[in-house]
Short mmCIF file of C-alpha atoms and ligand atoms in Angstrom, two decimals:
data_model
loop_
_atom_site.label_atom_id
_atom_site.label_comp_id
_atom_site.label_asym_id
_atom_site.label_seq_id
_atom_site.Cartn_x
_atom_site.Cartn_y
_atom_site.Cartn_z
CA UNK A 1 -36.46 -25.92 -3.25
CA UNK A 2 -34.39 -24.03 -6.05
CA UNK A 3 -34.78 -20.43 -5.41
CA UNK A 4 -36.28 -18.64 -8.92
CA UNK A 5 -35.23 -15.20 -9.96
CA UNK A 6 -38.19 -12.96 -10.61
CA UNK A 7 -39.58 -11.49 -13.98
CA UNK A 8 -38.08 -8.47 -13.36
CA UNK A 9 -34.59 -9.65 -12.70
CA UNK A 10 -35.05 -11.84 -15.50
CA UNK A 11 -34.68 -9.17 -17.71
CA UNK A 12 -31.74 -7.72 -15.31
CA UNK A 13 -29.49 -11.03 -15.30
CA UNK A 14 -29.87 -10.95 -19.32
CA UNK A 15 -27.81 -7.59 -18.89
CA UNK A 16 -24.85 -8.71 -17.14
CA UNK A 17 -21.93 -10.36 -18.16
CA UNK A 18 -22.22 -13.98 -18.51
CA UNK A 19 -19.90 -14.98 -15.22
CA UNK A 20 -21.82 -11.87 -13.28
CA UNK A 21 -24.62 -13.59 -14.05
CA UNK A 22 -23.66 -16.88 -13.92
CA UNK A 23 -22.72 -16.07 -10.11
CA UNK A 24 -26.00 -14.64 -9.13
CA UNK A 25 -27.35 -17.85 -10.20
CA UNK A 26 -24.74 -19.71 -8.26
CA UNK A 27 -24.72 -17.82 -5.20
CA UNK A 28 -28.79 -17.48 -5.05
CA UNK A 29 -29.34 -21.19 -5.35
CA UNK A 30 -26.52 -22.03 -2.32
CA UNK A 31 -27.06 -19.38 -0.72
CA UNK A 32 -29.00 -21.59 2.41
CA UNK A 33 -25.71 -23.27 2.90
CA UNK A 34 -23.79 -20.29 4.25
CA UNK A 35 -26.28 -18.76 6.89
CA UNK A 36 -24.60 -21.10 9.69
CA UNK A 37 -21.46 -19.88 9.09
CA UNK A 38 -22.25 -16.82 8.45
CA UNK A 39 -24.55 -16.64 11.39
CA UNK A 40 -21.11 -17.62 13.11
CA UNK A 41 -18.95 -15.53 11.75
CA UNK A 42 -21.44 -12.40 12.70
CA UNK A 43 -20.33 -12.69 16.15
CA UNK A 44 -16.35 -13.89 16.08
CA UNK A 45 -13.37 -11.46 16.07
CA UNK A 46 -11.81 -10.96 12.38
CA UNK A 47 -10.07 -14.23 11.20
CA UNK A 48 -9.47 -14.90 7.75
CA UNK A 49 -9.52 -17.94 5.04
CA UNK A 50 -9.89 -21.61 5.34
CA UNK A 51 -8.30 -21.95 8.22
CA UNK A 52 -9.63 -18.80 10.47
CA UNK A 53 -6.00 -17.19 10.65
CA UNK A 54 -7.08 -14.41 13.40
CA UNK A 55 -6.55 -11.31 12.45
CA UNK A 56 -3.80 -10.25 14.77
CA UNK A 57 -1.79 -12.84 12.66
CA UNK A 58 -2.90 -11.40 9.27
CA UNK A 59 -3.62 -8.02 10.28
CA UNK A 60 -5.94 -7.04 6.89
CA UNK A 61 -8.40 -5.07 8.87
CA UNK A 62 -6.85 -2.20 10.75
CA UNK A 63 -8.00 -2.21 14.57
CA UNK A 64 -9.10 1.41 14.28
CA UNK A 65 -11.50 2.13 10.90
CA UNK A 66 -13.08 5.16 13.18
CA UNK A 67 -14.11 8.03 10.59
CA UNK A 68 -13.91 5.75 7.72
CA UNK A 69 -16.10 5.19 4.62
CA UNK A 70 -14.98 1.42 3.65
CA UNK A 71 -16.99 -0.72 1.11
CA UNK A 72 -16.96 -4.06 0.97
CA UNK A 73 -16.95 -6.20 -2.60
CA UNK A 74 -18.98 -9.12 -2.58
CA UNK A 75 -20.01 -8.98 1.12
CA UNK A 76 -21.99 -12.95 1.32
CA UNK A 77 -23.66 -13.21 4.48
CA UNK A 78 -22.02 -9.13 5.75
CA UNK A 79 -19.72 -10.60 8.95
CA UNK A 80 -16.10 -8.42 7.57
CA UNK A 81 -18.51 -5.97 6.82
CA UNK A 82 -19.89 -5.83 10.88
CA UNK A 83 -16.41 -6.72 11.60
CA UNK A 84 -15.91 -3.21 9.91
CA UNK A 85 -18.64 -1.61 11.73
CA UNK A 86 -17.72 -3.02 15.06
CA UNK A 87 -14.18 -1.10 14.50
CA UNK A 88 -16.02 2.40 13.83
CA UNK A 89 -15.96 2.36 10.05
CA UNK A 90 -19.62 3.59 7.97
CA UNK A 91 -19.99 0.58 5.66
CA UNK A 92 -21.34 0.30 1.84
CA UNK A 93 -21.78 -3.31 1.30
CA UNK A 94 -22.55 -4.95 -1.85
CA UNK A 95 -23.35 -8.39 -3.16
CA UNK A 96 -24.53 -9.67 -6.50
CA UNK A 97 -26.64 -11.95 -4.41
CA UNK A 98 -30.12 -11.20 -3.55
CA UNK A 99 -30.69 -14.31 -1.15
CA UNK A 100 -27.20 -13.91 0.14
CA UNK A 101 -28.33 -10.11 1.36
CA UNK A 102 -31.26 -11.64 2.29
CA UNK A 103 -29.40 -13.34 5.25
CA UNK A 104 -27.09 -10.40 5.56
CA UNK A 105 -29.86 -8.45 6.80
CA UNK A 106 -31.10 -11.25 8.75
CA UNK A 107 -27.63 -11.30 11.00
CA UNK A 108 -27.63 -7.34 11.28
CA UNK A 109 -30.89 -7.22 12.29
CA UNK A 110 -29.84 -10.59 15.08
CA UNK A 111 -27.40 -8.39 16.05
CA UNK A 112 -28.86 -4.68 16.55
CA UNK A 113 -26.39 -3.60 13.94
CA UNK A 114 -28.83 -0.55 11.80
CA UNK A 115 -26.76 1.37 9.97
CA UNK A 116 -24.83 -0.72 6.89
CA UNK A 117 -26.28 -0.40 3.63
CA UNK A 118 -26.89 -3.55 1.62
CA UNK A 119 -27.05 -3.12 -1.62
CA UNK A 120 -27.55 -5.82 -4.77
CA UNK A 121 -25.27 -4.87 -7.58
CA UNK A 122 -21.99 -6.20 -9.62
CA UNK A 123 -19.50 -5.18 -7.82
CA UNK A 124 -17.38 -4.24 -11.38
CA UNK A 125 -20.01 -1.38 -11.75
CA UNK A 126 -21.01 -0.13 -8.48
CA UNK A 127 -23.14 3.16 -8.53
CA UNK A 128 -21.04 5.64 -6.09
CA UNK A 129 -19.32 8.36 -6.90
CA UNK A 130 -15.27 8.38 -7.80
CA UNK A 131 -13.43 8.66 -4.66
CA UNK A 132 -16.02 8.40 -2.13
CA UNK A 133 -14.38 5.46 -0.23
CA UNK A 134 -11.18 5.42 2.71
CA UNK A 135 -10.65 1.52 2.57
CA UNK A 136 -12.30 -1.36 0.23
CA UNK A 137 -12.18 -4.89 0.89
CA UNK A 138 -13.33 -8.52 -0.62
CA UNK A 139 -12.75 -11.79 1.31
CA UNK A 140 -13.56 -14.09 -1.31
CA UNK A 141 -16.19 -11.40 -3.23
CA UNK A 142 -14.98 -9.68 -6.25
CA UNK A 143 -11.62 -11.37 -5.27
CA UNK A 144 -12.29 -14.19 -7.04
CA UNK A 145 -15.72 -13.93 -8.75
CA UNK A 146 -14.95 -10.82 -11.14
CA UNK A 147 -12.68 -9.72 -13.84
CA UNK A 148 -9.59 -8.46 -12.19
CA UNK A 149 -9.38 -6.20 -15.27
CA UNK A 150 -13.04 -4.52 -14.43
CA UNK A 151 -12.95 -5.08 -10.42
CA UNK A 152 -9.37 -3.83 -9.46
CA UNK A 153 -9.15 -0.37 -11.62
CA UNK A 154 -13.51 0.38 -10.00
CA UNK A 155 -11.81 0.00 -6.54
CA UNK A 156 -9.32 1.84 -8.03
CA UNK A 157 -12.27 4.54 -8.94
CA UNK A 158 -14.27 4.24 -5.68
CA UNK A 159 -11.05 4.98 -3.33
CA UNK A 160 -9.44 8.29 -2.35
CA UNK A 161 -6.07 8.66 -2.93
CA UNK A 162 -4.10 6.74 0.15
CA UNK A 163 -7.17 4.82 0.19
CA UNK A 164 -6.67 1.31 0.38
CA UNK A 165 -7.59 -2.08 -1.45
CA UNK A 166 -7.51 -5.43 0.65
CA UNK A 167 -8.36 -8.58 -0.42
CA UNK A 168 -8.25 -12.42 0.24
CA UNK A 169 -8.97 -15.07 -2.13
CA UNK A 170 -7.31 -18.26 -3.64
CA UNK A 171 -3.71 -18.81 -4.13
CA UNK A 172 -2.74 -19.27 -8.07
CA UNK A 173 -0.93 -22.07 -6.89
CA UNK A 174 -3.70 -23.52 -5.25
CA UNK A 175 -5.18 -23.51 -8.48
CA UNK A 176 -2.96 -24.94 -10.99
CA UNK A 177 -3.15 -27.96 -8.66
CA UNK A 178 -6.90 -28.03 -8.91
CA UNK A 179 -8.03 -31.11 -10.65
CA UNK A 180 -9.06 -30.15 -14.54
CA UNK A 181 -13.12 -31.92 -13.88
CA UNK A 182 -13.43 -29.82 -10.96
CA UNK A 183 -12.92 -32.55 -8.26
CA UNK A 184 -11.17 -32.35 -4.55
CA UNK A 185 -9.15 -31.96 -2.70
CA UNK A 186 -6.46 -29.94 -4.71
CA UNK A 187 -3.71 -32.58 -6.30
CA UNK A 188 0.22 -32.95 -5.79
CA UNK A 189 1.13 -32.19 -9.23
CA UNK A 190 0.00 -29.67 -11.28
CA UNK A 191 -3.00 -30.03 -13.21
CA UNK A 192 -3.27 -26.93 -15.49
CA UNK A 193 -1.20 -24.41 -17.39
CA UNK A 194 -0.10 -21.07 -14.91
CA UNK A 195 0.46 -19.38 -17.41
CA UNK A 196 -3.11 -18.06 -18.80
CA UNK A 197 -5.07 -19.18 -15.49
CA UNK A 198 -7.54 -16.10 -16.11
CA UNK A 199 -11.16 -17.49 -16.48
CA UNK A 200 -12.10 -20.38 -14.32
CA UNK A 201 -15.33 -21.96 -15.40
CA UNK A 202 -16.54 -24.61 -12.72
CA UNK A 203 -20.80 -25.18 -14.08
CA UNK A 204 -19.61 -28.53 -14.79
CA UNK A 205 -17.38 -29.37 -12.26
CA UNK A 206 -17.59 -32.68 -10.30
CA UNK A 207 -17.67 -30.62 -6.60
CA UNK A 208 -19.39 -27.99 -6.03
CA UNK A 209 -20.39 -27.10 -10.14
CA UNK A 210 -21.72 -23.62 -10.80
CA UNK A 211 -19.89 -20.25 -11.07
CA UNK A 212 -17.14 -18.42 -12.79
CA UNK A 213 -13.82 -17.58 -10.56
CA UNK A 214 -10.93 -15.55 -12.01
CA UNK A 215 -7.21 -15.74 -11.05
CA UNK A 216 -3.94 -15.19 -13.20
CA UNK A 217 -0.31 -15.34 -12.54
CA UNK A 218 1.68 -13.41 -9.73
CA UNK A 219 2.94 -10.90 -12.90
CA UNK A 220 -0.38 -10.32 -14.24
CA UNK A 221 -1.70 -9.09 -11.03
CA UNK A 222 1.86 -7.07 -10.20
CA UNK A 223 1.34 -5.33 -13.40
CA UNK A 224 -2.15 -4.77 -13.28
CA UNK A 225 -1.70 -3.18 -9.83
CA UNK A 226 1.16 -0.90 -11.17
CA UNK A 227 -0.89 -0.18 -14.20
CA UNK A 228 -4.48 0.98 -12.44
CA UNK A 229 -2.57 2.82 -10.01
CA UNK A 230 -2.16 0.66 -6.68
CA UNK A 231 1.56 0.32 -5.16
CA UNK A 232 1.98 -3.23 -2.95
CA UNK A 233 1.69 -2.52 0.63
CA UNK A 234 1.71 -6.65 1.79
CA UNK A 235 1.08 -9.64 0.51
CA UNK A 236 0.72 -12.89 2.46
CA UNK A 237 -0.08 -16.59 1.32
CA UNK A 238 -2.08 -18.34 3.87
CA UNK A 239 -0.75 -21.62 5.69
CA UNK A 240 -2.78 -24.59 7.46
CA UNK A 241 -2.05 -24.48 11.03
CA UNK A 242 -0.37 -26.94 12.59
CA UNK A 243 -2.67 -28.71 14.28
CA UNK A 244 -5.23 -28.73 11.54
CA UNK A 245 -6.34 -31.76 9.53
CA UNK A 246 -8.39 -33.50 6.77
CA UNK A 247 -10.51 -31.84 4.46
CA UNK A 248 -11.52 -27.90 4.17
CA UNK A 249 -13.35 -27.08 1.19
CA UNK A 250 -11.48 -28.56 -1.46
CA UNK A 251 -7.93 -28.91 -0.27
CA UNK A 252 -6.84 -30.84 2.87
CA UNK A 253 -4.61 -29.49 5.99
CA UNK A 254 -1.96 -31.12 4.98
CA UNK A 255 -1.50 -29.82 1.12
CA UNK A 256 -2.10 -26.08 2.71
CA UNK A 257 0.75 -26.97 5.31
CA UNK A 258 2.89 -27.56 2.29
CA UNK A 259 1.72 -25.25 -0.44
CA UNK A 260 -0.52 -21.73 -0.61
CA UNK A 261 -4.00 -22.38 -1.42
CA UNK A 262 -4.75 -18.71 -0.42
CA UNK A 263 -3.33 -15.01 -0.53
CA UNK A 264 -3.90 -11.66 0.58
CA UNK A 265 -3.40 -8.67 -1.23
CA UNK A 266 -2.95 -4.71 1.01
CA UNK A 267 -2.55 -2.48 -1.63
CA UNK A 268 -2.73 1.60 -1.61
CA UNK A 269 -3.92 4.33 -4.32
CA UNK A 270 -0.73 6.40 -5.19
C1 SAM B 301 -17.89 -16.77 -0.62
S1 SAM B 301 -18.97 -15.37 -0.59
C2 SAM B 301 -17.85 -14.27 0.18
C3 SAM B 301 -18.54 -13.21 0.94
C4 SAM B 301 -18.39 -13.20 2.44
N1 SAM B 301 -17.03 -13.02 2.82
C5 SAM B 301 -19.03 -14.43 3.03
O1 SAM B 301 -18.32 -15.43 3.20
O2 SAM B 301 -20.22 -14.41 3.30
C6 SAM B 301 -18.94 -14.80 -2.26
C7 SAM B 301 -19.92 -13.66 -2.53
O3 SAM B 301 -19.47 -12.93 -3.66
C8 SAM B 301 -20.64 -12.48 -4.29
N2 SAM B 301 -20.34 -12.04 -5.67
C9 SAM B 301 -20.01 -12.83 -6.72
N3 SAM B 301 -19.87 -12.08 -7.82
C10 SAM B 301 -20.12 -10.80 -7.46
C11 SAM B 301 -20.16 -9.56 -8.16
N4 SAM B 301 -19.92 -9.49 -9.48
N5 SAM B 301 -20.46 -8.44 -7.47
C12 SAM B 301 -20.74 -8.49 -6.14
N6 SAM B 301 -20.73 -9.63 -5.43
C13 SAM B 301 -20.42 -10.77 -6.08
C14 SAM B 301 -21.58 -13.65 -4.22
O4 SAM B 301 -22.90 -13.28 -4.49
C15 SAM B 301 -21.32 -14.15 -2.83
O5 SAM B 301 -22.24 -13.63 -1.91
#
């Protein structure tokens, strides 16, 4: 069954942007498809992207988040934001997703954990006061689902000063090599301008159609950093492992061996 948005939220969704509420749509209708993993995810130790890099490889969460307020962008099914709790952080979580808090409240609940607040909102307008976060993170949230001109300088807003910004998402290259019709895996050759990436409109893709991804070129989001007021702390792009193969979401093993299909960003408010 195709979940239906309410009356009220009717009215809501007509509010939003058109990709903000092109996502809710998105994520509410698939959102079923991501409890397993989530459910999953709930209970491993911090790994990150396709190919579950473990955090002690990619080290975006700091082991100790003890006396922290952190936030998460975009937290899906809320497993980086109990990852957060589990390392002594108090967590704000927010998702555009009604049926994808739904589960995240679910999997605390499953797992005794009380104390994170869930909240539904756009993450490019979240209600909190300037300042009143020590660390912010998306894995895949506002990373690649909002306007990296809104998102970036309101996690900008939200942080303290020395607070910091991490996030995970597709690679740009990963992207030009996306096939134009939206179908896998990721090609050889390039399949689309770099330069001008910005709004990626998949509803009528072949794979997977529905939603509205950002990304832009490695310039774009140095000087957008620079300009909002975030200096570059790390940046890593993701490789398959060696012993992986075949397909993972829509690139295989053995493109991700060769080429980035992901990146990480660790960036802190000057
Ligand atoms: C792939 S999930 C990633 C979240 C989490 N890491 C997970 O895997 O469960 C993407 C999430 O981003 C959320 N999202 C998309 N646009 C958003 C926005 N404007 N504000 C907040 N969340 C948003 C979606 O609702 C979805 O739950």
């Amino acid at each position: 069954m195709v979940w239906q948005p309410d009356a009220v939220e009717n009215d809501e969704v007509e509010r939003l942007p058109e990709h903000v509420a092109e996502n809710r749509r998105h994520w509410d209708e698939h959102a079923d498809e991501w409890v397993e993993a989530g459910q999953r995810s709930w209970r491993a130790e911090p790994s990150w992207g396709m190919w579950g890099i473990p955090n002690t490889q990619i080290p975006l969460l700091p082991e100790d988040l003890g006396g922290r307020h952190a936030i998460e962008l975009g937290c899906g099914t809320g497993y980086v934001s109990a990852w957060m709790r589990r390392r002594g952080a108090s967590v704000y979580a927010i998702d555009n997703s009604q049926r994808q808090l739904e589960t995240a409240r679910k999997l605390a609940e499953q797992n005794g954990v009380t104390d994170i607040e869930w909240v539904h909102g756009n993450a490019e307008t979240v209600e909190q006061p300037d300042e009143s976060f020590d660390f912010a993170i998306s894995e895949y949230g506002a990373a690649i689902w909002c306007d990296p001109y809104v998102w970036i300088p309101e996690a900008h807003r939200l942080l303290r000063t020395g607070g910091e910004l991490v996030f995970l998402g597709n690679h740009p290259f990963g992207m030009v090599c996306s096939a134009l019709d939206g179908s896998y895996p990721a090609r050889l050759t390039l399949q689309r301008d770099y330069f001008g990436l910005g709004r990626m409109d998949w509803t009528g893709a072949a794979e997977d159609p529905g939603g509205i991804e950002f990304n832009m070129e490695f310039s774009s989001w140095l000087r957008l950093f620079r300009d909002v007021g975030f200096d570059v702390i790390d940046y890593f792009e993701l490789q398959a492992p060696a012993d992986a193969s075949g397909p993972r979401f829509w690139v295989t093993a053995e493109w991700a061996r060769r080429f980035p299909a992901e990146q990480a960003w660790i960036l802190r408010k000057r």
